Amino acid sequence: MRSAARNLETVMNDELTGLASVEAARATLEKWQMQAAEQGKTAPVHAMLLGLGRFDAVNLAYGESVGDGALVTVAQRILHFSEDEFEQGDWLVARLGGGKFLLAAHEACSRERWQWLAEALADAVAHPITGLDSSGTLRLWPRIALMRPAPGEGPALIFDRLGETLEEARTKHGKRVLWSDGGLTVPGRRSALVDADLLAALDRQEIEIVYQPQVSLSDDAIIGAEALARWQHPELGRIGASQLFVIAERTDHVAQLSRHIATRALTQAATWPVGQRLSINVTPADLASANFADEFIKLVENCAFDPENLSLEITEHALLDNLESSAKTLLTLKAHGMRVALDDFGAGFCNFRYLKILPLDAIKLDRTMIDGIGSDERDLAVLRGIMAMAKALGLRVIAEGVETSEQRAIIEREGCDYYQGFLRATPMSNAEFIDIVTG
Ligand code: C2E
Ligand code: CA
Ligand code: CA
């Protein structure tokens, strides 16, 4: 797993989850504060402590291995949430022991944003956990304490105050999210307002599309880019793609959002240099809607984008309900020249039936598969197995989340065709993308 303590020279990790340890968290917070002090400033730090209520009961009821599995799942959810929301910023996720996790960000952020992030994170952690053992579904009840440390409040004080606030949230107030200064929060109000705002945001053009280049491994040429959505919320700041889709799902607006994003991306990409490919994410909900293929083909035509240069990435967060009808929809789109890639391959469950039934051109390896290939023999073995299978099925392979030149060298050696990752480029504006492919 990627180190969760960014920019830390001596990485100290929690053995179970791979997150930063208490010591590492303390060192990072001190470093932020010292750097700011040297410039005569106060570090703009925000911190939250997430506690899993009655976690001991989980260990007692299901056994320690299920308990450990749940902690690892929660750690991964917090890590992914932070990667999506803070991207390249300075942030830190640590486990402070037991079922307590610290998330801190070194950014000037409004009180509203920090609270919204806490509510969204609590939702993400409360989501049922499945597949830990035969016991079925596990539900955890997170509470979160929030604070913005005052000047001079070092890590020890921050940990203490957050711990006390968490305890208060549980015993006194029965609240899910509580500020350490006692500031009043109306539970869920933020989320409700944001939910209500989504449709208006489409009209106000607050949904931005950024593009992350995809690169051919054989000659390092940029072959195209994946369109990724961001919501520039007027009060809360930038909301990442995963949360944006969580909100859209909750409010039943996935279809509108997807259409809005596709229209913008296709219109912009129609002005790209000839031959550059556009990759668009398609959700299972999109595929399940009856007229999707016809409407999508019309949309591509209206935007004057050449369908031969279009790839659809089928995101597999949920199982496709009806594989046969999804396959039919995809065949119609392919008949118009589009290509289809199976996204997030190797993340969570792997459904090999997809490979048999869906008319695919490529698979896109999830970044969790790429993470360990330089250091872990088993990760490399899994990559080799998947490469052999992809080649046997005549599928192209694109690797995602490539961050180091070592990872790049390995995937090239193992026969991947393309890659996408911070090593080459982070997601960028349309103008920036055009600049790097023309310049
Ligand atoms: P995804 O399709 O797997 O998108 C790739 C995600 O990995 C992006 O996060 C990207 O910023 C991130 N990423 C790329 N390279 C690296 C790297 O080297 N290291 C790390 N740590 N991360 C990297 P993003 O933009 O937050 O998107 C999250 C997910 O939200 C996407 O995962 C996709 O499933 C969904 N999504 C994003 N935009 C759209 C959209 O327009 N439509 C739909 N349906 N889903 C979208
Ligand atoms: Ca994708
Ligand atoms: Ca992916």
mmCIF file of C-alpha atoms and ligand atoms in Angstrom, residues 226 228 281 313-317 342-345 347 364-367 400-401 420, ligand 3:
data_model
loop_
_atom_site.group_PDB
_atom_site.id
_atom_site.type_symbol
_atom_site.label_atom_id
_atom_site.label_comp_id
_atom_site.label_asym_id
_atom_site.label_seq_id
_atom_site.Cartn_x
_atom_site.Cartn_y
_atom_site.Cartn_z
ATOM 1 C CA GLU A 226 -9.549 10.031 -19.762
ATOM 2 C CA LEU A 228 -12.657 12.929 -15.078
ATOM 3 C CA ASN A 281 -16.451 6.463 -17.837
ATOM 4 C CA GLU A 313 -14.507 2.594 -19.591
ATOM 5 C CA ILE A 314 -16.988 0.350 -17.865
ATOM 6 C CA THR A 315 -16.613 1.062 -14.173
ATOM 7 C CA GLU A 316 -17.309 -1.963 -12.157
ATOM 8 C CA HIS A 317 -18.154 -0.629 -8.686
ATOM 9 C CA LEU A 342 -13.182 -2.932 -18.402
ATOM 10 C CA ASP A 343 -12.109 -0.456 -15.690
ATOM 11 C CA ASP A 344 -10.685 -1.093 -12.209
ATOM 12 C CA PHE A 345 -9.635 -4.613 -13.104
ATOM 13 C CA ALA A 347 -9.928 -4.097 -7.482
ATOM 14 C CA LYS A 364 -7.623 -1.345 -17.312
ATOM 15 C CA LEU A 365 -5.612 -2.522 -14.322
ATOM 16 C CA ASP A 366 -6.637 -0.874 -11.078
ATOM 17 C CA ARG A 367 -4.014 1.177 -9.305
ATOM 18 C CA GLU A 400 -3.527 2.879 -14.065
ATOM 19 C CA GLY A 401 -1.933 4.691 -11.135
ATOM 20 C CA GLN A 420 -1.912 6.406 -17.079
HETATM 21 CA CA CA B 3 -9.837 2.779 -12.847
#
